[in-house]
Amino acid sequence: MDLKDKVAVVTGSGRGIGRAISVALAKNRCKVIINVKKRLEEGQETLRMVEEYSQGILVKADVSTREGCASIINEARKNFDSIDILVNNAGLGIAMPFMNSDDSLIQKLIDTNIMSVIRCSQEIGRVMEDGGTIINVSSVAGLKPMPLLPIYGMTKAAIINLTQYMAYDFAQRRIRVNAVAPSVVSTKMGNSLVDISGLKEDKFAKEYTLTGKIIDPDEVADAVIFLAKSDSITGQTLVIDSGWLLK
């Protein structure tokens, strides 16, 4: 897929991985719809960065609800002709032992990490151009247990599985569906996991990765761009983990 002038929605793009993906898409001349749930100032900063390279708009919406997904579609239609790319990045990570995870926390993680992907993919998928692409942001926690992340890891494993089913369902319209699965990324969530471990960042990276390196958000964005452009890849999960799974 040639990304020039394509319209991309990136959920949860106020900071971290979502911001990096939004800027990378803009650098490839995509028009970008940025989404935040609450923190408008973060979304506005992402928008400023996007507009250095391309057009963008900011939509405040809770994408774990169908109403939130619909509001993104409405704003997209006001500003652009189509939606070609959906990056389901919105997510929540809470470190909590399994036996301490109450129903409220479990439901919150399911709504944010699973239902947002289902609802946005259904609602936006209905209006997406044939030949478009959907990219889901999962995690290596869905492939290998990580300390204190049993419920989070369960939700991310669900996304990896769901990605394959979505690839089947969208194939008739030539819409490709893939996922990326990073390990610990240098973001607010990733940094908190390092802090919880009690290790310095360099020692944490040496302990848990082969390359001794924490992932940068831009590296995840590079993987998303690769999948967006690759017309013959669908139903796959691309791991970006510095060798975490082999440790």
mmCIF file of C-alpha atoms in Angstrom:
data_model
loop_
_atom_site.group_PDB
_atom_site.id
_atom_site.type_symbol
_atom_site.label_atom_id
_atom_site.label_comp_id
_atom_site.label_asym_id
_atom_site.label_seq_id
_atom_site.Cartn_x
_atom_site.Cartn_y
_atom_site.Cartn_z
ATOM 1 C CA MET A 1 0.000 0.000 0.000
ATOM 2 C CA ASP A 2 1.228 3.457 -0.907
ATOM 3 C CA LEU A 3 0.551 5.483 2.232
ATOM 4 C CA LYS A 4 0.500 8.908 0.588
ATOM 5 C CA ASP A 5 -2.852 10.654 1.196
ATOM 6 C CA LYS A 6 -4.292 7.629 2.987
ATOM 7 C CA VAL A 7 -6.401 8.403 6.071
ATOM 8 C CA ALA A 8 -5.354 6.665 9.285
ATOM 9 C CA VAL A 9 -7.072 6.420 12.669
ATOM 10 C CA VAL A 10 -4.771 5.792 15.640
ATOM 11 C CA THR A 11 -6.624 5.158 18.892
ATOM 12 C CA GLY A 12 -4.993 6.116 22.165
ATOM 13 C CA SER A 13 -2.488 8.372 20.442
ATOM 14 C CA GLY A 14 -1.922 11.122 22.997
ATOM 15 C CA ARG A 15 1.498 9.843 23.997
ATOM 16 C CA GLY A 16 3.897 6.907 23.904
ATOM 17 C CA ILE A 17 3.464 4.275 21.207
ATOM 18 C CA GLY A 18 0.316 5.888 19.791
ATOM 19 C CA ARG A 19 2.052 9.227 19.352
ATOM 20 C CA ALA A 20 5.054 7.586 17.682
ATOM 21 C CA ILE A 21 2.772 5.705 15.277
ATOM 22 C CA SER A 22 0.810 8.863 14.435
ATOM 23 C CA VAL A 23 3.960 10.833 13.644
ATOM 24 C CA ALA A 24 5.430 7.969 11.594
ATOM 25 C CA LEU A 25 2.240 7.772 9.519
ATOM 26 C CA ALA A 26 2.337 11.538 8.994
ATOM 27 C CA LYS A 27 5.967 11.311 7.851
ATOM 28 C CA ASN A 28 4.717 8.844 5.242
ATOM 29 C CA ARG A 29 2.177 11.477 4.137
ATOM 30 C CA CYS A 30 -0.873 9.895 5.751
ATOM 31 C CA LYS A 31 -3.647 12.095 7.061
ATOM 32 C CA VAL A 32 -3.978 11.146 10.714
ATOM 33 C CA ILE A 33 -6.951 11.077 13.070
ATOM 34 C CA ILE A 34 -5.553 11.287 16.599
ATOM 35 C CA ASN A 35 -7.615 10.007 19.498
ATOM 36 C CA VAL A 36 -7.508 10.604 23.243
ATOM 37 C CA LYS A 37 -9.964 9.625 25.946
ATOM 38 C CA LYS A 38 -9.263 12.408 28.452
ATOM 39 C CA ARG A 39 -5.963 14.277 28.174
ATOM 40 C CA LEU A 40 -6.575 16.823 25.423
ATOM 41 C CA GLU A 41 -3.246 18.551 26.002
ATOM 42 C CA GLU A 42 -1.401 15.335 25.120
ATOM 43 C CA GLY A 43 -3.477 14.896 21.982
ATOM 44 C CA GLN A 44 -2.839 18.491 20.992
ATOM 45 C CA GLU A 45 0.907 17.917 21.263
ATOM 46 C CA THR A 46 0.622 14.827 19.052
ATOM 47 C CA LEU A 47 -1.433 16.864 16.581
ATOM 48 C CA ARG A 48 1.232 19.567 16.526
ATOM 49 C CA MET A 49 3.877 16.958 15.699
ATOM 50 C CA VAL A 50 1.695 15.346 13.016
ATOM 51 C CA GLU A 51 0.996 18.681 11.344
ATOM 52 C CA GLU A 52 4.710 19.206 10.777
ATOM 53 C CA TYR A 53 4.398 16.560 8.054
ATOM 54 C CA SER A 54 0.742 16.144 7.064
ATOM 55 C CA GLN A 55 -2.888 16.895 7.919
ATOM 56 C CA GLY A 56 -4.387 15.752 11.177
ATOM 57 C CA ILE A 57 -7.394 16.130 13.439
ATOM 58 C CA LEU A 58 -7.903 15.345 17.115
ATOM 59 C CA VAL A 59 -10.978 13.485 18.388
ATOM 60 C CA LYS A 60 -11.730 13.087 22.079
ATOM 61 C CA ALA A 61 -13.595 9.793 22.447
ATOM 62 C CA ASP A 62 -13.758 6.670 24.579
ATOM 63 C CA VAL A 63 -13.096 3.948 22.023
ATOM 64 C CA SER A 64 -14.151 1.183 24.403
ATOM 65 C CA THR A 65 -17.721 2.295 23.565
ATOM 66 C CA ARG A 66 -19.516 2.150 20.225
ATOM 67 C CA GLU A 67 -20.494 5.788 20.660
ATOM 68 C CA GLY A 68 -16.831 6.737 20.908
ATOM 69 C CA CYS A 69 -15.965 4.819 17.752
ATOM 70 C CA ALA A 70 -18.912 6.418 15.951
ATOM 71 C CA SER A 71 -17.718 9.895 16.901
ATOM 72 C CA ILE A 72 -14.373 9.168 15.235
ATOM 73 C CA ILE A 73 -16.195 8.137 12.055
ATOM 74 C CA ASN A 74 -18.329 11.295 12.151
ATOM 75 C CA GLU A 75 -15.281 13.551 12.499
ATOM 76 C CA ALA A 76 -13.447 11.637 9.786
ATOM 77 C CA ARG A 77 -16.336 12.164 7.369
ATOM 78 C CA LYS A 78 -16.373 15.891 8.097
ATOM 79 C CA ASN A 79 -12.703 16.243 7.247
ATOM 80 C CA PHE A 80 -11.689 13.433 4.887
ATOM 81 C CA ASP A 81 -13.115 11.262 2.106
ATOM 82 C CA SER A 82 -12.330 7.856 3.550
ATOM 83 C CA ILE A 83 -10.675 5.776 6.264
ATOM 84 C CA ASP A 84 -7.952 3.482 4.952
ATOM 85 C CA ILE A 85 -5.963 2.482 8.046
ATOM 86 C CA LEU A 86 -6.998 1.686 11.612
ATOM 87 C CA VAL A 87 -4.387 1.230 14.331
ATOM 88 C CA ASN A 88 -5.994 -0.152 17.483
ATOM 89 C CA ASN A 89 -3.476 1.147 19.988
ATOM 90 C CA ALA A 90 -5.638 2.254 22.924
ATOM 91 C CA GLY A 91 -4.773 0.109 25.898
ATOM 92 C CA LEU A 92 -4.380 -0.036 29.643
ATOM 93 C CA GLY A 93 -1.671 -1.778 31.625
ATOM 94 C CA ILE A 94 -2.109 -2.408 35.337
ATOM 95 C CA ALA A 95 0.418 -4.523 37.230
ATOM 96 C CA MET A 96 -1.405 -6.705 39.742
ATOM 97 C CA PRO A 97 -0.967 -10.295 40.996
ATOM 98 C CA PHE A 98 -3.663 -12.684 39.808
ATOM 99 C CA MET A 99 -5.193 -13.232 43.253
ATOM 100 C CA ASN A 100 -5.407 -9.482 43.880
ATOM 101 C CA SER A 101 -7.182 -8.722 40.585
ATOM 102 C CA ASP A 102 -10.787 -7.890 41.444
ATOM 103 C CA ASP A 103 -13.751 -7.881 39.067
ATOM 104 C CA SER A 104 -13.597 -4.125 38.542
ATOM 105 C CA LEU A 105 -9.961 -4.192 37.434
ATOM 106 C CA ILE A 106 -10.517 -7.240 35.234
ATOM 107 C CA GLN A 107 -13.508 -5.655 33.487
ATOM 108 C CA LYS A 108 -11.636 -2.380 33.000
ATOM 109 C CA LEU A 109 -8.769 -4.170 31.263
ATOM 110 C CA ILE A 110 -11.142 -6.225 29.114
ATOM 111 C CA ASP A 111 -13.120 -3.143 28.047
ATOM 112 C CA THR A 112 -10.034 -1.094 27.210
ATOM 113 C CA ASN A 113 -7.768 -3.746 25.714
ATOM 114 C CA ILE A 114 -10.224 -6.098 24.009
ATOM 115 C CA MET A 115 -13.586 -4.416 23.535
ATOM 116 C CA SER A 116 -12.044 -1.251 22.078
ATOM 117 C CA VAL A 117 -10.428 -3.379 19.360
ATOM 118 C CA ILE A 118 -13.653 -5.265 18.661
ATOM 119 C CA ARG A 119 -15.890 -2.203 18.620
ATOM 120 C CA CYS A 120 -13.596 0.086 16.634
ATOM 121 C CA SER A 121 -12.799 -2.641 14.122
ATOM 122 C CA GLN A 122 -16.505 -3.357 13.613
ATOM 123 C CA GLU A 123 -17.650 0.263 13.421
ATOM 124 C CA ILE A 124 -14.736 1.647 11.405
ATOM 125 C CA GLY A 125 -14.430 -1.572 9.401
ATOM 126 C CA ARG A 126 -17.933 -0.991 8.021
ATOM 127 C CA VAL A 127 -16.857 2.274 6.386
ATOM 128 C CA MET A 128 -13.214 1.470 5.631
ATOM 129 C CA GLU A 129 -12.134 1.479 2.004
ATOM 130 C CA ASP A 130 -11.682 -1.960 0.427
ATOM 131 C CA GLY A 131 -7.986 -2.762 0.364
ATOM 132 C CA GLY A 132 -7.380 -1.004 3.681
ATOM 133 C CA THR A 133 -5.582 -2.361 6.710
ATOM 134 C CA ILE A 134 -6.114 -2.820 10.445
ATOM 135 C CA ILE A 135 -3.170 -3.139 12.818
ATOM 136 C CA ASN A 136 -3.708 -4.175 16.431
ATOM 137 C CA VAL A 137 -1.188 -3.369 19.150
ATOM 138 C CA SER A 138 -0.716 -6.431 21.340
ATOM 139 C CA SER A 139 2.241 -7.346 23.576
ATOM 140 C CA VAL A 140 4.726 -10.146 24.208
ATOM 141 C CA ALA A 141 2.836 -10.489 27.498
ATOM 142 C CA GLY A 142 0.261 -12.262 25.328
ATOM 143 C CA LEU A 143 2.895 -14.778 24.237
ATOM 144 C CA LYS A 144 4.991 -15.268 27.373
ATOM 145 C CA PRO A 145 4.113 -14.590 31.025
ATOM 146 C CA MET A 146 5.508 -11.354 32.443
ATOM 147 C CA PRO A 147 5.672 -10.545 36.170
ATOM 148 C CA LEU A 148 2.474 -9.081 37.671
ATOM 149 C CA LEU A 149 0.621 -8.922 34.340
ATOM 150 C CA PRO A 150 -1.722 -11.954 34.280
ATOM 151 C CA ILE A 151 -4.912 -10.108 33.306
ATOM 152 C CA TYR A 152 -3.151 -7.675 30.970
ATOM 153 C CA GLY A 153 -1.351 -10.612 29.328
ATOM 154 C CA MET A 154 -4.640 -12.464 28.918
ATOM 155 C CA THR A 155 -6.158 -9.491 27.088
ATOM 156 C CA LYS A 156 -3.151 -9.193 24.796
ATOM 157 C CA ALA A 157 -3.233 -12.921 24.015
ATOM 158 C CA ALA A 158 -6.867 -12.435 23.015
ATOM 159 C CA ILE A 159 -5.838 -9.711 20.563
ATOM 160 C CA ILE A 160 -3.276 -11.988 18.899
ATOM 161 C CA ASN A 161 -5.950 -14.653 18.415
ATOM 162 C CA LEU A 162 -8.592 -12.134 17.353
ATOM 163 C CA THR A 163 -6.227 -10.713 14.724
ATOM 164 C CA GLN A 164 -6.238 -14.040 12.887
ATOM 165 C CA TYR A 165 -10.028 -14.326 12.953
ATOM 166 C CA MET A 166 -10.395 -10.741 11.754
ATOM 167 C CA ALA A 167 -7.995 -11.445 8.882
ATOM 168 C CA TYR A 168 -10.351 -14.214 7.720
ATOM 169 C CA ASP A 169 -13.467 -12.082 8.026
ATOM 170 C CA PHE A 170 -12.068 -9.008 6.270
ATOM 171 C CA ALA A 171 -10.310 -10.921 3.476
ATOM 172 C CA GLN A 172 -13.289 -10.674 1.093
ATOM 173 C CA ARG A 173 -12.761 -6.916 1.009
ATOM 174 C CA ARG A 174 -8.974 -7.202 0.731
ATOM 175 C CA ILE A 175 -8.586 -5.579 4.149
ATOM 176 C CA ARG A 176 -5.473 -6.952 5.813
ATOM 177 C CA VAL A 177 -5.362 -7.409 9.591
ATOM 178 C CA ASN A 178 -2.109 -7.807 11.519
ATOM 179 C CA ALA A 179 -0.732 -7.155 14.987
ATOM 180 C CA VAL A 180 2.473 -5.955 16.588
ATOM 181 C CA ALA A 181 3.667 -7.362 19.910
ATOM 182 C CA PRO A 182 6.339 -5.264 21.618
ATOM 183 C CA SER A 183 8.016 -6.155 24.887
ATOM 184 C CA VAL A 184 8.782 -3.444 27.451
ATOM 185 C CA VAL A 185 8.802 -0.090 25.666
ATOM 186 C CA SER A 186 10.249 3.168 26.940
ATOM 187 C CA THR A 187 6.861 4.681 27.823
ATOM 188 C CA LYS A 188 5.071 5.561 31.052
ATOM 189 C CA MET A 189 3.792 1.985 31.401
ATOM 190 C CA GLY A 190 7.102 0.402 30.438
ATOM 191 C CA ASN A 191 9.057 2.589 32.808
ATOM 192 C CA SER A 192 6.706 1.663 35.654
ATOM 193 C CA LEU A 193 7.387 -2.041 35.024
ATOM 194 C CA VAL A 194 11.111 -1.392 35.238
ATOM 195 C CA ASP A 195 10.574 0.509 38.501
ATOM 196 C CA ILE A 196 8.492 -2.328 39.970
ATOM 197 C CA SER A 197 11.296 -4.794 39.196
ATOM 198 C CA GLY A 198 13.647 -2.858 41.464
ATOM 199 C CA LEU A 199 16.349 -2.934 38.778
ATOM 200 C CA LYS A 200 18.045 -0.081 36.978
ATOM 201 C CA GLU A 201 16.997 0.149 33.329
ATOM 202 C CA ASP A 202 20.302 -1.191 31.972
ATOM 203 C CA LYS A 203 20.264 -4.157 34.365
ATOM 204 C CA PHE A 204 16.592 -4.838 33.607
ATOM 205 C CA ALA A 205 17.321 -4.882 29.871
ATOM 206 C CA LYS A 206 20.320 -7.173 30.335
ATOM 207 C CA GLU A 207 18.291 -9.531 32.530
ATOM 208 C CA TYR A 208 15.250 -9.832 30.262
ATOM 209 C CA THR A 209 16.479 -9.277 26.674
ATOM 210 C CA LEU A 210 19.162 -10.689 24.390
ATOM 211 C CA THR A 211 20.257 -7.309 23.067
ATOM 212 C CA GLY A 212 20.282 -5.503 26.408
ATOM 213 C CA LYS A 213 17.954 -2.817 25.065
ATOM 214 C CA ILE A 214 14.539 -1.448 26.019
ATOM 215 C CA ILE A 215 12.349 -0.862 22.957
ATOM 216 C CA ASP A 216 11.864 2.717 21.743
ATOM 217 C CA PRO A 217 8.320 3.722 20.685
ATOM 218 C CA ASP A 218 9.669 4.677 17.254
ATOM 219 C CA GLU A 219 10.730 1.062 16.712
ATOM 220 C CA VAL A 220 7.154 -0.094 17.257
ATOM 221 C CA ALA A 221 5.999 2.614 14.855
ATOM 222 C CA ASP A 222 8.459 1.332 12.233
ATOM 223 C CA ALA A 223 6.875 -2.120 12.508
ATOM 224 C CA VAL A 224 3.396 -0.633 12.058
ATOM 225 C CA ILE A 225 4.515 1.233 8.933
ATOM 226 C CA PHE A 226 6.029 -1.966 7.544
ATOM 227 C CA LEU A 227 2.768 -3.865 8.044
ATOM 228 C CA ALA A 228 0.689 -1.014 6.629
ATOM 229 C CA LYS A 229 2.738 -1.060 3.416
ATOM 230 C CA SER A 230 3.021 -4.846 3.023
ATOM 231 C CA ASP A 231 0.221 -5.973 0.715
ATOM 232 C CA SER A 232 0.910 -9.699 1.123
ATOM 233 C CA ILE A 233 0.980 -9.950 4.926
ATOM 234 C CA THR A 234 -2.214 -10.634 6.861
ATOM 235 C CA GLY A 235 -3.175 -12.528 10.006
ATOM 236 C CA GLN A 236 0.326 -12.201 11.429
ATOM 237 C CA THR A 237 1.797 -10.868 14.674
ATOM 238 C CA LEU A 238 5.141 -9.096 14.358
ATOM 239 C CA VAL A 239 7.182 -9.290 17.563
ATOM 240 C CA ILE A 240 9.473 -6.391 18.532
ATOM 241 C CA ASP A 241 11.139 -7.548 21.723
ATOM 242 C CA SER A 242 14.959 -7.328 21.699
ATOM 243 C CA GLY A 243 14.933 -11.112 22.068
ATOM 244 C CA TRP A 244 12.679 -11.117 25.157
ATOM 245 C CA LEU A 245 10.902 -14.325 24.085
ATOM 246 C CA LEU A 246 14.209 -16.184 23.767
ATOM 247 C CA LYS A 247 15.551 -15.188 27.173
#
